[in-house]
Coordinates of C-alpha atoms and ligand atoms in Angstrom, one line a residue:
X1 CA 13.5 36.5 -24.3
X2 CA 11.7 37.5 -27.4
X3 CA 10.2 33.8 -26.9
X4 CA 8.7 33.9 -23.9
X5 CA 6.4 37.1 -25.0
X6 CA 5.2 35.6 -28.4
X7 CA 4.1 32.7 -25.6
X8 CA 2.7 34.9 -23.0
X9 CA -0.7 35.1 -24.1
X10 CA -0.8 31.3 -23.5
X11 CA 0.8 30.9 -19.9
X12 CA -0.1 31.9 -16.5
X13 CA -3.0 30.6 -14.6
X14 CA -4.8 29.5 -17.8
X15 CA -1.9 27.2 -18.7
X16 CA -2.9 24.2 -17.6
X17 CA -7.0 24.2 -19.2
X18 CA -6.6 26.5 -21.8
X19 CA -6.1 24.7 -25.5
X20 CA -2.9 26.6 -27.4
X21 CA -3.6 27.8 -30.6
X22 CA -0.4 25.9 -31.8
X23 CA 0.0 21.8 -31.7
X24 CA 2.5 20.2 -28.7
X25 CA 5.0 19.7 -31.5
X26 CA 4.8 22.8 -33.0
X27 CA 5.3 24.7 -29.5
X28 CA 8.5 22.1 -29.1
X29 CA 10.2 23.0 -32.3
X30 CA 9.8 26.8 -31.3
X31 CA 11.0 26.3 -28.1
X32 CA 13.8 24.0 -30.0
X33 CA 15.0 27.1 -31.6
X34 CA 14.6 29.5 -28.9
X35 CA 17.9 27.3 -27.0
X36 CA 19.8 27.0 -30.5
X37 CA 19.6 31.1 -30.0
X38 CA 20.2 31.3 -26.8
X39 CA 23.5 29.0 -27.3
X40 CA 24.8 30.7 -30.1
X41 CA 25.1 33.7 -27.9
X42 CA 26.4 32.6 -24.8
X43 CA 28.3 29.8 -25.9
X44 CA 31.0 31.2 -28.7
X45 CA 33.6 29.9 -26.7
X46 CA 33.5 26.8 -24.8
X47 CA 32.4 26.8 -21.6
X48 CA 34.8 26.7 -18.2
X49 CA 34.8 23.1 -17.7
X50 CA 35.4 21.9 -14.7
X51 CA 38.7 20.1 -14.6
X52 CA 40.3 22.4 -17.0
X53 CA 40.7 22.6 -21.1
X54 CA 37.0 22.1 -21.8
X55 CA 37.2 21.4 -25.4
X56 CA 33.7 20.8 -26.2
X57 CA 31.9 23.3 -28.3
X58 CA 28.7 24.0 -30.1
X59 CA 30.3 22.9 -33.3
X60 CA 31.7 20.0 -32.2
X61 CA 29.2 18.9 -29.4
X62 CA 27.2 15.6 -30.2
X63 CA 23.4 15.8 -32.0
X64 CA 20.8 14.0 -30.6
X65 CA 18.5 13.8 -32.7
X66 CA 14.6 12.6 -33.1
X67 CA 14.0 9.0 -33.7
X68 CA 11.5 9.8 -36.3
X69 CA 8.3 12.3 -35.5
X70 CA 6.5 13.0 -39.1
X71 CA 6.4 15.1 -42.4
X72 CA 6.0 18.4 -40.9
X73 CA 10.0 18.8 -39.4
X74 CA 12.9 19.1 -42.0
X75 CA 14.7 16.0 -42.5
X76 CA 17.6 16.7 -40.9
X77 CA 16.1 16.7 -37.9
X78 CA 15.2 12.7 -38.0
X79 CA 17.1 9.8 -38.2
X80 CA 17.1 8.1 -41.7
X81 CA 15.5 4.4 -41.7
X82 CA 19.1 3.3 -42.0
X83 CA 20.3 4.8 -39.2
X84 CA 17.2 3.6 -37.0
X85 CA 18.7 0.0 -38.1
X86 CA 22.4 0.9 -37.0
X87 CA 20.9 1.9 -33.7
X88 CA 18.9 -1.3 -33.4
X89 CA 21.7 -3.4 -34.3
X90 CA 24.1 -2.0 -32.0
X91 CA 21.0 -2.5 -28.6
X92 CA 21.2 -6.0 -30.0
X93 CA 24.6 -6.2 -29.7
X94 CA 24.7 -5.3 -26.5
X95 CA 22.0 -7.9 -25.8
X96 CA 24.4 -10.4 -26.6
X97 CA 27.3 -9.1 -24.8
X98 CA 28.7 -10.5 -21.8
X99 CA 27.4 -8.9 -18.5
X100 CA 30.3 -7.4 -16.9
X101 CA 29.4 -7.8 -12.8
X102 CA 29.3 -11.4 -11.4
X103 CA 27.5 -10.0 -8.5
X104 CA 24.5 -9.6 -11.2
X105 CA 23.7 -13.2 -11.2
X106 CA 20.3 -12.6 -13.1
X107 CA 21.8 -10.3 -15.7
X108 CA 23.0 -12.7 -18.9
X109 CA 24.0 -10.0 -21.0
X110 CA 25.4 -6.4 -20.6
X111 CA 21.8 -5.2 -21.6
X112 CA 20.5 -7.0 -18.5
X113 CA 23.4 -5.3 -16.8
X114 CA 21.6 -1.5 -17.4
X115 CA 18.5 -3.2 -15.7
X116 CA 19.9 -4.7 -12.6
X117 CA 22.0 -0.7 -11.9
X118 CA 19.1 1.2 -12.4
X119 CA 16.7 -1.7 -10.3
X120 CA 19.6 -1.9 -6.8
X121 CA 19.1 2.0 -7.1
X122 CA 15.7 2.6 -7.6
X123 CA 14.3 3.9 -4.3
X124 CA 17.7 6.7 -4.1
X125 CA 17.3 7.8 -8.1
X126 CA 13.7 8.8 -8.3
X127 CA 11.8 11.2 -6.6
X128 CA 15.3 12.6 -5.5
X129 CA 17.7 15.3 -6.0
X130 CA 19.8 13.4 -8.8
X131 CA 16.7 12.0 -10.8
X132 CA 17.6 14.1 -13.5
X133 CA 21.2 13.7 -13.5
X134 CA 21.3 10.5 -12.6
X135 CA 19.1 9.3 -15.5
X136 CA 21.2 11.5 -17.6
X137 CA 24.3 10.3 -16.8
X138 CA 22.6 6.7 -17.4
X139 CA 21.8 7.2 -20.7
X140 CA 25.2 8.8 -21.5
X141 CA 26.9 5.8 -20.5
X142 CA 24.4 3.8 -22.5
X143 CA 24.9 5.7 -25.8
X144 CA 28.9 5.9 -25.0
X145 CA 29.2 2.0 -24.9
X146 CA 26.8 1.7 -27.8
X147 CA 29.7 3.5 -30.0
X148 CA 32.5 2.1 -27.9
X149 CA 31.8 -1.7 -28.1
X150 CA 29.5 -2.2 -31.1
X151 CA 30.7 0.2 -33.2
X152 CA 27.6 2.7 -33.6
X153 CA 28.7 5.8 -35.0
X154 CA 25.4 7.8 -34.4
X155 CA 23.9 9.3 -30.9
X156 CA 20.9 8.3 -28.6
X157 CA 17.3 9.4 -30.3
X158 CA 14.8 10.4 -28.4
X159 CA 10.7 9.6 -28.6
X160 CA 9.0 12.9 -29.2
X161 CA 6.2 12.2 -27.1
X162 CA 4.0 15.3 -29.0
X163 CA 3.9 13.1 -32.4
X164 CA 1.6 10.2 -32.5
X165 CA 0.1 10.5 -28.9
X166 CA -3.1 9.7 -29.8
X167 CA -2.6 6.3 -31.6
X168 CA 1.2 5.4 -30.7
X169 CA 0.7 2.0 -32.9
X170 CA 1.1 4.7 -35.2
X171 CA 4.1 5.9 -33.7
X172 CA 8.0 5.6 -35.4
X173 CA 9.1 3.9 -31.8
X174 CA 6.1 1.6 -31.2
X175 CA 4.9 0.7 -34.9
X176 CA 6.4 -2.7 -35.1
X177 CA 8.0 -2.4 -38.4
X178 CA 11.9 -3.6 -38.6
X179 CA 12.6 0.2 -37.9
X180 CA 10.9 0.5 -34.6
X181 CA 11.7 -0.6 -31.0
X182 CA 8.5 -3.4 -31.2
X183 CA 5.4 -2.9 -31.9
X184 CA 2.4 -4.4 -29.3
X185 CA 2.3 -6.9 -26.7
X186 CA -0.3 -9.7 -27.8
X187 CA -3.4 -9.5 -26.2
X188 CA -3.8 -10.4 -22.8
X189 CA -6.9 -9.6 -21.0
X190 CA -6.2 -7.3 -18.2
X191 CA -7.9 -4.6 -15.4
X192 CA -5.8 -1.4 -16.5
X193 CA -3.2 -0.2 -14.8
X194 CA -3.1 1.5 -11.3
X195 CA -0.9 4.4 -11.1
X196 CA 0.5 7.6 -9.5
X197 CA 0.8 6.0 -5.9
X198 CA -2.3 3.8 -6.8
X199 CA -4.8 7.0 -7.3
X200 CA -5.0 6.9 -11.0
X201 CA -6.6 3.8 -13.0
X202 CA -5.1 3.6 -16.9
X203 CA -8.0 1.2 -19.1
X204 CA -6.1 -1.5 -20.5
X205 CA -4.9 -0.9 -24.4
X206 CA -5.0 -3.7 -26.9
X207 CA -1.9 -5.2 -25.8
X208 CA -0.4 -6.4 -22.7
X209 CA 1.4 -9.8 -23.4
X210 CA 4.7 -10.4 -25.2
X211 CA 5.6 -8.0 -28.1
X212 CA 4.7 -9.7 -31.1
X213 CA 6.3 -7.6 -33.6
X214 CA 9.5 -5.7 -34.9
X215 CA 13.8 -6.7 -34.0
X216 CA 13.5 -7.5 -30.6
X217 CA 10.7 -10.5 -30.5
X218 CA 13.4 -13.1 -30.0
X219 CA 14.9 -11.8 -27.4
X220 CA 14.7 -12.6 -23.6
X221 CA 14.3 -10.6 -20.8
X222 CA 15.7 -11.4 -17.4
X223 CA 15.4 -9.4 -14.4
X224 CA 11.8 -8.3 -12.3
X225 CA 9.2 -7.2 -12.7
X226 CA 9.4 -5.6 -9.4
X227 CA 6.6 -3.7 -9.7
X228 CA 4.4 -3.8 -12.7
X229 CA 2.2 -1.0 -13.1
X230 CA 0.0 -3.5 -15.2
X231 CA -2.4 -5.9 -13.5
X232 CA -2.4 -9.2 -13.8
X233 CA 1.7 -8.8 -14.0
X234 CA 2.6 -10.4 -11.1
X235 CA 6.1 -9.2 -9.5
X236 CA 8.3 -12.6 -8.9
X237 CA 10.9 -11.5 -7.0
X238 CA 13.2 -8.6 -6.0
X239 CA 16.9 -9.1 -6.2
X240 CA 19.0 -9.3 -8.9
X241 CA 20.5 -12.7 -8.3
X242 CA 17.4 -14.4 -9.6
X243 CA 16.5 -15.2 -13.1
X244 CA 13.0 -14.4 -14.5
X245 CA 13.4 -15.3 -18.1
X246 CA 10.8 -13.9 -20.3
X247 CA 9.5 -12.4 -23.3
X248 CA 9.4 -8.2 -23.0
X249 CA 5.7 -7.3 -22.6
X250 CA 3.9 -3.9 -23.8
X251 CA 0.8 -2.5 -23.3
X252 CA 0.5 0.5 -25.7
X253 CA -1.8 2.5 -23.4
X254 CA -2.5 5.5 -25.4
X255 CA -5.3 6.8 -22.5
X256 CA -1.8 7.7 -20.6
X257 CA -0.2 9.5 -23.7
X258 CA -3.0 11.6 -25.1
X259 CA -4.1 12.8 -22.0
X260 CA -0.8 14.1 -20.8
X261 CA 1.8 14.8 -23.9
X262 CA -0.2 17.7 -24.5
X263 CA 0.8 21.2 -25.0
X264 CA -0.6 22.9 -22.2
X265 CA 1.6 20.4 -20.0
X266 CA 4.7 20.9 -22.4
X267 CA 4.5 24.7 -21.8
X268 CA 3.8 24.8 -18.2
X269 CA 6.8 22.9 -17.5
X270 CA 9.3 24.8 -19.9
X271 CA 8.1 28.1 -19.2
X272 CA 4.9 28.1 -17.7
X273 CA 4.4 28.2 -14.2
X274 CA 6.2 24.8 -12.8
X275 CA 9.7 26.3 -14.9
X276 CA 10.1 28.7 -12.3
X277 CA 12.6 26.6 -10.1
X278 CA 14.7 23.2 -10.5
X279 CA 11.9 22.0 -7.4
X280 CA 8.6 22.6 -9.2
X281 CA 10.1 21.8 -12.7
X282 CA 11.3 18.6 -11.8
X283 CA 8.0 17.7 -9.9
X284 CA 5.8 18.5 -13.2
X285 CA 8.0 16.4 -15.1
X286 CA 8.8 13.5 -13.3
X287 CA 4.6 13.2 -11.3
X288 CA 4.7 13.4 -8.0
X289 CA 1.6 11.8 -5.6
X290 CA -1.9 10.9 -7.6
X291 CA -0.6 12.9 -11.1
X292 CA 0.0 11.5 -13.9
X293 CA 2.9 14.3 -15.7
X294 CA 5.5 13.8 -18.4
X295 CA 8.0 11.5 -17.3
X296 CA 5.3 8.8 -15.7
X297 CA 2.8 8.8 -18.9
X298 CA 6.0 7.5 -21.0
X299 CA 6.7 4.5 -18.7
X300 CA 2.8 4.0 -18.2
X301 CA 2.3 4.6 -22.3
X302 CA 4.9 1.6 -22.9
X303 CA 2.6 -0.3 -20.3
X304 CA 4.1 -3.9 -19.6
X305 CA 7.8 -4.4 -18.5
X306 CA 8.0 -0.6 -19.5
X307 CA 5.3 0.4 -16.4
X308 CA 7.7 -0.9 -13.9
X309 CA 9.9 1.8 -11.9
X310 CA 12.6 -0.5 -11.0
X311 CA 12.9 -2.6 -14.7
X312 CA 11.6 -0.4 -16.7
X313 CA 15.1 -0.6 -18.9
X314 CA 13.7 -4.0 -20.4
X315 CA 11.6 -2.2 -23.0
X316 CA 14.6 -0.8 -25.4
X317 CA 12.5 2.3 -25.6
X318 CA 13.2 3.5 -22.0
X319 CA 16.0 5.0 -23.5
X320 CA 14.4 6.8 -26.2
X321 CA 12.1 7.9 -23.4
X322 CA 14.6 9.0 -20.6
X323 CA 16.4 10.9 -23.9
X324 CA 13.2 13.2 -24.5
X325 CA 13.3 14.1 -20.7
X326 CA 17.1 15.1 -20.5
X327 CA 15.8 16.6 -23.6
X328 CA 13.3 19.0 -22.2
X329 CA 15.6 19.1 -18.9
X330 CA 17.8 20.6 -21.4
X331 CA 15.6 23.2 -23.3
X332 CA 14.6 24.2 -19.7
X333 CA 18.2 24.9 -18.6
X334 CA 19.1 27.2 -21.4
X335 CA 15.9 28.8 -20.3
X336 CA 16.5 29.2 -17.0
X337 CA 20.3 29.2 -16.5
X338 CA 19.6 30.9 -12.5
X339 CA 17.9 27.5 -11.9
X340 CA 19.9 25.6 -14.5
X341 CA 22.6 24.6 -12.0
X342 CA 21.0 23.8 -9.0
X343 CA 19.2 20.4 -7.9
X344 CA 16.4 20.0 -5.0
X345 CA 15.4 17.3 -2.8
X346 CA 16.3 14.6 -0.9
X347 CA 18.4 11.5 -1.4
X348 CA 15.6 9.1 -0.8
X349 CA 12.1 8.1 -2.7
X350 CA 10.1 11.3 -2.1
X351 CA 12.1 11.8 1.5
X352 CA 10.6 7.9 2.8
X353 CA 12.5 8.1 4.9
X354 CA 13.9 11.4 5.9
X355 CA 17.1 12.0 4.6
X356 CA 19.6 14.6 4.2
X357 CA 19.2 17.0 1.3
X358 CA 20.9 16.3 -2.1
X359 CA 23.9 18.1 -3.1
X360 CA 25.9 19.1 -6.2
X361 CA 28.6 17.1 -5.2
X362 CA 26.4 13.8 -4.3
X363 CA 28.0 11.0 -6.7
X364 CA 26.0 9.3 -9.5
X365 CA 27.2 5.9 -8.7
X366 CA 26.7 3.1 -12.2
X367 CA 28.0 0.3 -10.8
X368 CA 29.8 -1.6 -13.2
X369 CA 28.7 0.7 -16.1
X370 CA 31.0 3.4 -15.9
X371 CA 32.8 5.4 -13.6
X372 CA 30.7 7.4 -10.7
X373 CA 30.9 10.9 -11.0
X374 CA 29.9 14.1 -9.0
X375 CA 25.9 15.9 -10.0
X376 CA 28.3 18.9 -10.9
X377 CA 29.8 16.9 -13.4
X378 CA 27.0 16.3 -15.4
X379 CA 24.5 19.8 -14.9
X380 CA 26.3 21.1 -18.0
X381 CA 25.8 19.1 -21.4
X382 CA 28.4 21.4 -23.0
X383 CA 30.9 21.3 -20.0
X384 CA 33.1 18.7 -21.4
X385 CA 33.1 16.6 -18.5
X386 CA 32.4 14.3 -19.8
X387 CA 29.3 15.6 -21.7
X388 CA 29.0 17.1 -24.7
X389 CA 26.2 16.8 -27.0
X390 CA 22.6 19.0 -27.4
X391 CA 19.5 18.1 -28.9
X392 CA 17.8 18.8 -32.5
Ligands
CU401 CU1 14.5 5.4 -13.5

């Protein structure tokens, strides 16, 4: 773990208020190619599998790859402007694809269909023992029927939250050009948003109404809000039999962004103090009571449709979101390969109510998306069932 000493200097109790010498980004890419390392040695050969004849390998595993995050990476590393459009083309493909479950009244489209899964399980996928997986099985699904039914040939990108954190108008994702995922909402006067079990207060950003720029302005949006982070964004309803159309609405609230995609939170979470087990890991990422941490500051940076936990998947970015934390719940499995196969928790919302602990072998249920498959399945992105792919 040559790695890890290089870092030492910067972790232990100092991790969270000291400033690293080296940028968020910087620490990212070396932490990048610390795994690359790591899986050259121990995966020369494909790895068990679980149901037999694993045939993914390193050289053959899918590339996930950044959606754009500036000058100072090699190119290869970001996805061309072209293929930016071949991924937008194919989320608006799906947007006018048929939704596939009648019992979905509200969904008109398969995109709507993503929405309405992820909303009926909200309160058993977050907060839980299969947050991670589930969300990563999610977004596996969503990139597999991107190939499989409008003809994308590329992978999911992921946002790299440590580019552009501290003006994400700026950002590749959020810039509003015809290679982004929209830019701002219009202005709407608002109070801010109340957050992390209503302890922290976000100011309001210059946005908040309908997204005014970049591919997806014409679209409509047809399930929730459930529950807006954003005031002023009044919930209508809670079901997914009822039809809310709308415009998508974003808030581009950089006060969530700069203050937590930062580098002292990147490495405590990798392998600072809250690596040390699959428990505190996942709690650093994902916030738990009055914090604010990695996984919530995306959701709360996209502000809007994007702030609300149960239909959050009607800002396109979620996915480009949810794809940087399987991305860094990657990185920290190769890390820690003890932990790397174990998950913690409960199978309700932060144990309200008590329930049973979560096991390997819970399933990760999609509803009409795809088939539901064990936790075990999907711990391994290199285990061939069905997963194979890594990041870059
Ligand atoms: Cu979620």
């Amino acid at each position: 773990m040559r790695f890890l000493l290089v870092l030492a200097p910067l972790l232990g109790a100092t991790v969270t208020t000291a400033a690293p010498s080296k940028d968020a980004a910087m620490i990212l890419q070396d932490l990048q190619k610390q795994v690359e390392a790591e899986l050259q040695e121990t995966h020369q050969a494909p790895a068990p599998g679980r149901h037999g004849g694993n045939t993914c390998t390193l050289a053959n595993a899918a590339i996930r790859r950044d959606w754009y995050c500036g000058p100072l990476l090699l190119f290869h590393f970001l996805l061309s402007p072209g293929e930016r459009k071949e991924y937008i083309r194919a989320v608006k493909c799906l947007w006018t694809s048929p939704s596939v479950d009648p019992a979905f009244s509200a969904a008109q489209n398969h995109f709507d269909d993503y929405v309405a899964v992820h909303m009926n399980q909200t309160n058993f996928i977050h907060g839980t023992a299969n947050f991670l997986t589930w969300h990563r099985y999610l977004i596996y699904i969503w990139e597999q029927t991107l190939r499989s039914q409008c003809g994308y040939k590329g992978y999911l990108p992921y946002w790299n939250w440590f580019k552009h954190q501290t003006d994400l108008t700026k950002s590749p994702v959020f810039d509003g050009t015809d290679t982004s995922l929209g830019g701002d909402g219009e202005f709407l006067a608002h109070n801010g948003s109340v957050v992390g079990a209503g302890r922290i207060w976000l100011p309001p950003g210059n946005g908040g109404g309908c997204v005014k720029s970049g591919p997806f302005v014409q679209f409509t949006i047809n399930i929730g809000p459930v529950q807006p982070a954003m005031q002023g964004y009044t919930p209508v309803f809670t079901d997914v039999k009822h039809r809310n159309p709308r415009c998508q609405r974003r808030d581009l609230t950089t006060a969530a962004s700069v203050s937590t995609f930062t580098a002292a939170n990147l490495l405590n979470v990798t392998v600072g103090a809250a690596s040390a087990t699959i428990g505190t890991f996942q709690d650093e990422l994902q916030g738990s009571l009055g914090t604010l941490r990695l996984h919530g500051a995306g959701h709360y940076a996209m502000g809007g449709d994007g702030s609300d936990v149960f239909t959050s998947l009607n800002d396109p970015a979620f996915y480009l979101h949810h794809a940087m934390i399987d991305r860094l719940y990657w990185i920290w499995q190769v890390l820690h390969p003890a932990e790397a196969g174990k998950v913690n928790g409960t199978v309700t919302f932060r144990n309200n109510p008590p329930s049973r602990p979560g096991t390997v072998d819970d399933l990760l249920e999609m509803g009409g998306l795809g088939p539901a498959v064990p936790i075990r399945d999907v711990l391994d992105t290199l285990g061939g069932t069905p997963l194979c792919y890594v990041y870059r």
